[in-house]
Amino acid sequence: MKIYLVGGAIRDKLLGLEPKEKDWVVINSSPQELLNLGYKQVGKDFPVFLNPHTTEEYALARKERKVNKGHQGFEFDISSIVTLEQDLLRRDLTINAIAQDEEGGLIDPYNGIADIENKVLRHVSEAFTEDPLRVFRLARFYAKLYSYNFNIHDSTYKIIERIVNSGEIETLSPERLWGELSKAFNTPDPWMFFEVLIKSKVAEKYIPEILHNNLLKEKILFFSKKNIEKNMFLSIAGFSNNFVTLFGFPKKILDIYFMYNEFQPKFFSLQMQSEKILSFLNTLDAFRRPERLKIFLKQIKYSTNFSQINKDLKLSIFFELSEIIEKKINYGDLINIEVEKIKRKIEKINLNLISSVLSKKI
């Protein structure tokens, strides 16, 4: 049994980056041998095992054969005669198809080191076409390495066009697409993810809304230079309902995405009168869920920074109200009071608090 470090850890090290995780490939072994050594298999039918001491992933060297559509339509050959070179051949990009042996020597059968030196993203082999997710994975790597002046090889764009024409992209689940989009928005240049999809004709066929969408581009470029949380970024970038469905946005982002789209126009047009402010806060459910108001005000602050619309006074009023609400308003003793009287009492106290803040600010 021989073990090699493979993939991203080597790529990042050669780029001068700190590797975030390590992946290993095991040659001349078997599932039973790894199980006997205490490794735990990830999934019943997948030849990946967790090291019992480090929990890092160790994959048996394998060859793959596409037998059906989708990412589950593969047959694996994990026999002990599969070579390191055969395992590396099935990987996506040459820069990810480099291995390192236990003595630190590099094995680079597909010239990944040269492509790192020449700043080229290039597919390893025809196997690239077998999983259409690799189109989005490539786009994500381009976003990650754009600041290093990497470019995508023309031959790789041609192979992407074949994937687009095959219709295989339609087999991708929203969850898998979300994984790549989410990682792209962890990079310094997330708009470059979309540039690849535009140039490769993926956008034209599946997400035409990003074509010639200068406002979306300007927002993504603007917010990517700010210290803004990813979930917040994605909620205010300006994506359509169709887009967030296609890319499988998780519920925690969808909640604030829909909140922003519903309440942002109402906030901008809101008149600064106590009754109208109270109605807005009630509709937002701010008194019962003050964290919603805090998140919404952050969204408004970021969006006004981009649009340069001056809402400083209105934001100042609402930020002060947010602090008051978060500290819990004292409504006094509400025991043994009729429901309608409780409602009227709470409304009166809330109105008085709002009026007090308004009188200080306006």
Short mmCIF file of C-alpha atoms in Angstrom, two decimals:
data_model
loop_
_atom_site.label_atom_id
_atom_site.label_comp_id
_atom_site.label_asym_id
_atom_site.label_seq_id
_atom_site.Cartn_x
_atom_site.Cartn_y
_atom_site.Cartn_z
CA MET A 1 0.00 0.00 0.00
CA LYS A 2 1.27 3.45 -0.98
CA ILE A 3 -0.26 6.77 0.04
CA TYR A 4 0.04 10.06 -1.86
CA LEU A 5 -1.08 13.59 -1.06
CA VAL A 6 -3.11 14.86 -4.01
CA GLY A 7 -5.08 17.79 -5.35
CA GLY A 8 -5.70 21.15 -3.77
CA ALA A 9 -3.12 20.96 -0.99
CA ILE A 10 -0.31 20.64 -3.52
CA ARG A 11 -1.80 23.24 -5.86
CA ASP A 12 -2.14 25.78 -3.07
CA LYS A 13 1.34 25.10 -1.75
CA LEU A 14 2.83 25.71 -5.20
CA LEU A 15 0.86 28.96 -5.39
CA GLY A 16 2.21 30.05 -2.02
CA LEU A 17 -1.14 29.61 -0.28
CA GLU A 18 -1.84 27.85 2.99
CA PRO A 19 -3.69 24.59 2.21
CA LYS A 20 -7.06 24.41 3.95
CA GLU A 21 -7.44 20.65 3.78
CA LYS A 22 -5.56 17.58 2.66
CA ASP A 23 -6.80 14.77 0.44
CA TRP A 24 -4.99 11.48 0.01
CA VAL A 25 -5.08 8.68 -2.55
CA VAL A 26 -4.19 5.09 -1.66
CA ILE A 27 -2.57 2.79 -4.23
CA ASN A 28 -2.36 -1.01 -4.13
CA SER A 29 -4.89 -1.46 -1.35
CA SER A 30 -8.50 -2.53 -0.80
CA PRO A 31 -11.52 -1.49 1.25
CA GLN A 32 -10.97 -4.35 3.64
CA GLU A 33 -7.36 -3.42 4.30
CA LEU A 34 -8.35 0.14 5.19
CA LEU A 35 -11.22 -1.05 7.37
CA ASN A 36 -8.82 -3.39 9.18
CA LEU A 37 -6.60 -0.38 9.90
CA GLY A 38 -9.51 1.46 11.53
CA TYR A 39 -10.51 3.71 8.64
CA LYS A 40 -14.22 4.52 8.35
CA GLN A 41 -15.89 4.32 4.96
CA VAL A 42 -17.83 7.34 3.70
CA GLY A 43 -20.97 5.85 2.21
CA LYS A 44 -21.62 2.22 1.44
CA ASP A 45 -20.66 2.29 -2.24
CA PHE A 46 -18.05 5.05 -2.39
CA PRO A 47 -14.32 4.22 -2.02
CA VAL A 48 -13.44 7.09 0.34
CA PHE A 49 -12.37 6.52 3.94
CA LEU A 50 -11.73 8.73 6.95
CA ASN A 51 -8.43 8.42 8.79
CA PRO A 52 -9.29 7.46 12.40
CA HIS A 53 -6.68 9.88 13.78
CA THR A 54 -6.95 12.93 11.52
CA THR A 55 -10.43 12.45 9.92
CA GLU A 56 -8.81 13.42 6.59
CA GLU A 57 -10.15 11.70 3.48
CA TYR A 58 -8.25 8.78 1.96
CA ALA A 59 -9.62 7.60 -1.39
CA LEU A 60 -8.71 4.33 -3.04
CA ALA A 61 -7.22 4.94 -6.45
CA ARG A 62 -9.97 4.44 -8.99
CA LYS A 63 -10.99 4.53 -12.58
CA GLU A 64 -14.48 5.65 -13.50
CA ARG A 65 -16.78 4.83 -16.37
CA LYS A 66 -19.85 6.87 -17.23
CA VAL A 67 -22.82 4.54 -17.66
CA ASN A 68 -25.77 6.90 -17.09
CA LYS A 69 -26.68 10.55 -16.78
CA GLY A 70 -26.06 12.50 -13.60
CA HIS A 71 -23.31 12.43 -10.99
CA GLN A 72 -24.39 9.01 -9.77
CA GLY A 73 -24.19 7.43 -13.21
CA PHE A 74 -20.65 6.07 -12.77
CA GLU A 75 -19.12 2.65 -12.32
CA PHE A 76 -15.93 2.50 -10.23
CA ASP A 77 -12.93 0.27 -10.65
CA ILE A 78 -11.01 0.28 -7.35
CA SER A 79 -8.97 -2.85 -7.91
CA SER A 80 -5.45 -2.86 -6.51
CA ILE A 81 -3.96 -2.67 -10.03
CA VAL A 82 -5.29 0.87 -10.65
CA THR A 83 -2.24 3.13 -10.93
CA LEU A 84 -1.68 6.62 -9.58
CA GLU A 85 -1.54 7.99 -13.13
CA GLN A 86 -4.91 6.41 -13.96
CA ASP A 87 -6.42 7.94 -10.84
CA LEU A 88 -5.04 11.40 -11.65
CA LEU A 89 -6.30 11.13 -15.24
CA ARG A 90 -9.95 11.29 -14.09
CA ARG A 91 -9.46 14.58 -12.20
CA ASP A 92 -10.79 17.87 -13.48
CA LEU A 93 -7.86 20.24 -13.98
CA THR A 94 -4.15 19.64 -14.48
CA ILE A 95 -3.35 21.88 -11.52
CA ASN A 96 -5.40 19.49 -9.36
CA ALA A 97 -3.80 16.36 -10.83
CA ILE A 98 -0.46 16.53 -9.04
CA ALA A 99 0.55 14.05 -6.33
CA GLN A 100 3.23 14.04 -3.66
CA ASP A 101 4.84 10.90 -2.27
CA GLU A 102 5.87 10.27 1.32
CA GLU A 103 9.38 11.66 0.66
CA GLY A 104 8.00 14.93 -0.72
CA GLY A 105 8.63 14.11 -4.38
CA LEU A 106 6.05 15.42 -6.87
CA ILE A 107 4.40 13.21 -9.48
CA ASP A 108 3.01 15.32 -12.32
CA PRO A 109 2.03 13.19 -15.32
CA TYR A 110 -0.25 15.84 -16.89
CA ASN A 111 1.97 18.93 -16.60
CA GLY A 112 0.04 20.63 -13.82
CA ILE A 113 3.18 22.32 -12.47
CA ALA A 114 3.84 23.93 -15.84
CA ASP A 115 0.23 25.12 -15.99
CA ILE A 116 0.60 26.67 -12.53
CA GLU A 117 3.76 28.44 -13.67
CA ASN A 118 2.05 29.60 -16.87
CA LYS A 119 -1.20 30.55 -15.06
CA VAL A 120 -3.38 28.20 -17.12
CA LEU A 121 -6.55 26.36 -16.13
CA ARG A 122 -6.81 23.32 -18.40
CA HIS A 123 -8.83 20.09 -18.25
CA VAL A 124 -6.86 16.88 -17.78
CA SER A 125 -8.71 14.64 -20.22
CA GLU A 126 -12.02 13.85 -21.89
CA ALA A 127 -13.22 12.65 -18.48
CA PHE A 128 -13.94 16.33 -17.78
CA THR A 129 -17.17 16.01 -19.80
CA GLU A 130 -18.55 13.20 -17.65
CA ASP A 131 -19.61 15.42 -14.75
CA PRO A 132 -21.21 18.71 -15.87
CA LEU A 133 -20.64 20.18 -12.39
CA ARG A 134 -17.03 20.61 -13.47
CA VAL A 135 -18.12 23.58 -15.59
CA PHE A 136 -19.16 25.40 -12.41
CA ARG A 137 -16.18 24.08 -10.49
CA LEU A 138 -13.90 25.53 -13.17
CA ALA A 139 -15.74 28.86 -12.94
CA ARG A 140 -15.20 28.83 -9.19
CA PHE A 141 -11.47 28.13 -9.58
CA TYR A 142 -11.23 30.98 -12.06
CA ALA A 143 -12.80 33.32 -9.48
CA LYS A 144 -10.35 32.06 -6.86
CA LEU A 145 -7.28 32.43 -9.05
CA TYR A 146 -8.24 35.50 -11.08
CA SER A 147 -6.04 37.75 -8.94
CA TYR A 148 -3.11 35.45 -9.82
CA ASN A 149 -3.71 36.20 -13.52
CA PHE A 150 -4.89 32.71 -14.43
CA ASN A 151 -6.68 32.16 -17.73
CA ILE A 152 -8.76 29.27 -19.02
CA HIS A 153 -7.27 27.39 -21.98
CA ASP A 154 -9.21 27.63 -25.25
CA SER A 155 -9.43 23.85 -25.50
CA THR A 156 -11.21 23.76 -22.14
CA TYR A 157 -13.77 26.31 -23.30
CA LYS A 158 -14.43 24.11 -26.32
CA ILE A 159 -15.04 21.07 -24.15
CA ILE A 160 -17.44 23.13 -21.99
CA GLU A 161 -19.45 24.01 -25.11
CA ARG A 162 -19.85 20.30 -25.76
CA ILE A 163 -21.17 19.83 -22.19
CA VAL A 164 -23.64 22.69 -22.69
CA ASN A 165 -24.87 21.23 -25.98
CA SER A 166 -25.26 17.77 -24.43
CA GLY A 167 -27.93 18.95 -21.98
CA GLU A 168 -26.13 17.22 -19.09
CA ILE A 169 -26.17 20.44 -17.06
CA GLU A 170 -29.90 19.87 -16.62
CA THR A 171 -29.11 16.79 -14.50
CA LEU A 172 -27.40 18.90 -11.83
CA SER A 173 -29.24 19.30 -8.55
CA PRO A 174 -29.71 22.74 -6.95
CA GLU A 175 -27.70 21.48 -3.97
CA ARG A 176 -24.62 20.74 -6.10
CA LEU A 177 -24.91 24.07 -7.92
CA TRP A 178 -25.24 25.87 -4.60
CA GLY A 179 -22.00 24.27 -3.41
CA GLU A 180 -20.01 25.85 -6.23
CA LEU A 181 -21.78 29.22 -6.12
CA SER A 182 -21.30 29.42 -2.37
CA LYS A 183 -17.57 28.71 -2.69
CA ALA A 184 -17.29 31.25 -5.51
CA PHE A 185 -18.63 33.91 -3.14
CA ASN A 186 -15.85 33.02 -0.71
CA THR A 187 -13.30 34.15 -3.31
CA PRO A 188 -12.01 37.71 -3.81
CA ASP A 189 -13.59 37.99 -7.29
CA PRO A 190 -17.00 36.26 -7.39
CA TRP A 191 -18.07 38.07 -10.55
CA MET A 192 -15.44 36.07 -12.46
CA PHE A 193 -17.52 32.96 -11.74
CA PHE A 194 -20.25 34.50 -13.91
CA GLU A 195 -17.79 35.66 -16.56
CA VAL A 196 -16.93 32.01 -17.23
CA LEU A 197 -20.59 31.04 -17.45
CA ILE A 198 -21.19 33.88 -19.90
CA LYS A 199 -18.18 33.15 -22.11
CA SER A 200 -18.89 29.41 -22.21
CA LYS A 201 -22.56 29.95 -23.26
CA VAL A 202 -23.87 28.38 -20.04
CA ALA A 203 -25.58 31.65 -19.14
CA GLU A 204 -27.13 32.02 -22.58
CA LYS A 205 -28.89 28.67 -22.23
CA TYR A 206 -29.65 28.45 -18.51
CA ILE A 207 -29.30 31.86 -16.78
CA PRO A 208 -29.84 34.55 -19.45
CA GLU A 209 -30.66 37.10 -16.74
CA ILE A 210 -26.95 37.62 -16.05
CA LEU A 211 -26.21 38.50 -19.69
CA HIS A 212 -25.64 42.24 -20.20
CA ASN A 213 -26.83 42.79 -16.61
CA ASN A 214 -24.59 45.71 -15.74
CA LEU A 215 -26.43 46.48 -12.49
CA LEU A 216 -25.88 42.93 -11.18
CA LYS A 217 -22.24 43.07 -12.24
CA GLU A 218 -21.68 46.46 -10.60
CA LYS A 219 -23.28 45.27 -7.35
CA ILE A 220 -21.20 42.10 -7.17
CA LEU A 221 -18.00 43.99 -7.98
CA PHE A 222 -18.87 46.65 -5.39
CA PHE A 223 -19.83 44.33 -2.54
CA SER A 224 -16.92 41.95 -3.17
CA LYS A 225 -14.60 44.76 -2.12
CA LYS A 226 -16.48 45.34 1.13
CA ASN A 227 -16.27 43.42 4.37
CA ILE A 228 -19.75 41.96 4.04
CA GLU A 229 -21.03 38.58 5.21
CA LYS A 230 -21.64 36.15 2.36
CA ASN A 231 -25.28 35.51 3.24
CA MET A 232 -25.97 39.24 3.34
CA PHE A 233 -24.10 39.72 0.05
CA LEU A 234 -26.18 37.08 -1.71
CA SER A 235 -29.45 38.43 -0.31
CA ILE A 236 -28.99 41.95 -1.73
CA ALA A 237 -27.03 41.33 -4.94
CA GLY A 238 -30.17 41.41 -7.06
CA PHE A 239 -30.68 37.81 -8.16
CA SER A 240 -34.10 36.79 -9.45
CA ASN A 241 -36.43 34.21 -7.92
CA ASN A 242 -35.57 31.85 -10.79
CA PHE A 243 -31.86 32.20 -10.05
CA VAL A 244 -32.13 31.46 -6.32
CA THR A 245 -34.27 28.41 -7.13
CA LEU A 246 -31.86 27.11 -9.79
CA PHE A 247 -28.87 27.47 -7.48
CA GLY A 248 -30.63 26.05 -4.44
CA PHE A 249 -30.19 28.92 -2.00
CA PRO A 250 -30.56 27.52 1.54
CA LYS A 251 -33.49 28.62 3.70
CA LYS A 252 -31.44 30.93 5.94
CA ILE A 253 -30.50 33.03 2.90
CA LEU A 254 -33.90 32.76 1.23
CA ASP A 255 -35.54 34.17 4.36
CA ILE A 256 -33.48 37.36 4.32
CA TYR A 257 -33.54 37.53 0.49
CA PHE A 258 -37.36 37.63 0.45
CA MET A 259 -37.44 39.97 3.45
CA TYR A 260 -35.19 42.45 1.67
CA ASN A 261 -37.11 42.29 -1.60
CA GLU A 262 -40.44 42.81 0.16
CA PHE A 263 -39.52 45.52 2.66
CA GLN A 264 -36.79 47.54 0.95
CA PRO A 265 -39.20 49.52 -1.31
CA LYS A 266 -41.59 49.98 1.63
CA PHE A 267 -38.76 51.34 3.77
CA PHE A 268 -37.63 53.81 1.13
CA SER A 269 -41.16 55.21 0.68
CA LEU A 270 -42.06 55.12 4.38
CA GLN A 271 -43.16 58.43 5.87
CA MET A 272 -41.61 59.30 9.22
CA GLN A 273 -44.80 59.29 11.24
CA SER A 274 -45.21 57.26 14.42
CA GLU A 275 -48.26 55.29 13.26
CA LYS A 276 -46.71 54.44 9.91
CA ILE A 277 -43.40 53.40 11.48
CA LEU A 278 -45.25 51.19 13.98
CA SER A 279 -47.23 49.55 11.18
CA PHE A 280 -44.00 48.88 9.27
CA LEU A 281 -42.30 47.37 12.34
CA ASN A 282 -45.32 45.18 13.06
CA THR A 283 -45.43 43.91 9.49
CA LEU A 284 -41.73 43.11 9.70
CA ASP A 285 -42.43 41.28 13.01
CA ALA A 286 -39.66 43.38 14.57
CA PHE A 287 -40.99 43.38 18.15
CA ARG A 288 -41.30 39.61 18.32
CA ARG A 289 -38.17 38.90 16.26
CA PRO A 290 -35.79 41.85 16.73
CA GLU A 291 -32.99 40.03 14.87
CA ARG A 292 -34.99 40.45 11.65
CA LEU A 293 -34.92 44.21 12.04
CA LYS A 294 -31.16 44.20 12.71
CA ILE A 295 -30.48 42.15 9.59
CA PHE A 296 -32.83 44.26 7.48
CA LEU A 297 -31.18 47.50 8.57
CA LYS A 298 -27.78 46.09 7.63
CA GLN A 299 -29.18 45.21 4.21
CA ILE A 300 -30.48 48.74 3.76
CA LYS A 301 -27.20 50.26 4.90
CA TYR A 302 -25.20 48.19 2.39
CA SER A 303 -27.64 48.86 -0.46
CA THR A 304 -27.67 52.63 0.17
CA ASN A 305 -23.87 52.60 0.21
CA PHE A 306 -23.98 51.11 -3.26
CA SER A 307 -26.77 53.28 -4.66
CA GLN A 308 -25.54 56.41 -2.85
CA ILE A 309 -29.13 57.17 -1.85
CA ASN A 310 -29.07 59.22 1.34
CA LYS A 311 -31.22 57.55 3.98
CA ASP A 312 -28.97 58.43 6.91
CA LEU A 313 -31.66 60.10 9.01
CA LYS A 314 -34.19 57.32 8.49
CA LEU A 315 -31.55 54.68 9.23
CA SER A 316 -30.47 56.53 12.36
CA ILE A 317 -34.07 56.53 13.64
CA PHE A 318 -34.51 52.84 12.92
CA PHE A 319 -31.16 51.83 14.39
CA GLU A 320 -32.11 53.56 17.64
CA LEU A 321 -35.50 51.83 17.62
CA SER A 322 -33.76 48.54 16.97
CA GLU A 323 -31.60 48.99 20.07
CA ILE A 324 -34.65 49.79 22.19
CA ILE A 325 -36.55 46.75 20.91
CA GLU A 326 -33.58 44.45 21.42
CA LYS A 327 -33.26 45.49 25.06
CA LYS A 328 -36.86 44.38 25.63
CA ILE A 329 -39.53 47.02 26.12
CA ASN A 330 -41.15 47.15 29.55
CA TYR A 331 -44.89 46.79 29.04
CA GLY A 332 -45.62 46.49 32.75
CA ASP A 333 -47.91 43.91 34.33
CA LEU A 334 -50.12 42.33 31.66
CA ILE A 335 -51.61 39.60 33.88
CA ASN A 336 -55.40 39.44 34.18
CA ILE A 337 -55.90 42.01 31.42
CA GLU A 338 -58.19 41.37 28.47
CA VAL A 339 -56.46 40.60 25.18
CA GLU A 340 -57.78 43.68 23.42
CA LYS A 341 -56.67 45.92 26.29
CA ILE A 342 -53.20 44.31 26.20
CA LYS A 343 -52.97 45.05 22.49
CA ARG A 344 -54.01 48.68 23.00
CA LYS A 345 -51.56 49.10 25.90
CA ILE A 346 -48.63 47.64 23.93
CA GLU A 347 -49.51 49.73 20.90
CA LYS A 348 -49.65 52.91 22.99
CA ILE A 349 -46.27 52.21 24.61
CA ASN A 350 -44.70 51.41 21.25
CA LEU A 351 -46.13 54.57 19.71
CA ASN A 352 -44.80 56.67 22.58
CA LEU A 353 -41.32 55.17 22.18
CA ILE A 354 -41.34 55.85 18.45
CA SER A 355 -42.60 59.41 18.97
CA SER A 356 -39.87 59.99 21.54
CA VAL A 357 -37.16 58.88 19.10
CA LEU A 358 -38.66 60.95 16.30
CA SER A 359 -38.79 64.08 18.47
CA LYS A 360 -35.03 63.75 19.15
CA LYS A 361 -34.09 63.08 15.52
CA ILE A 362 -36.36 65.37 13.55
#
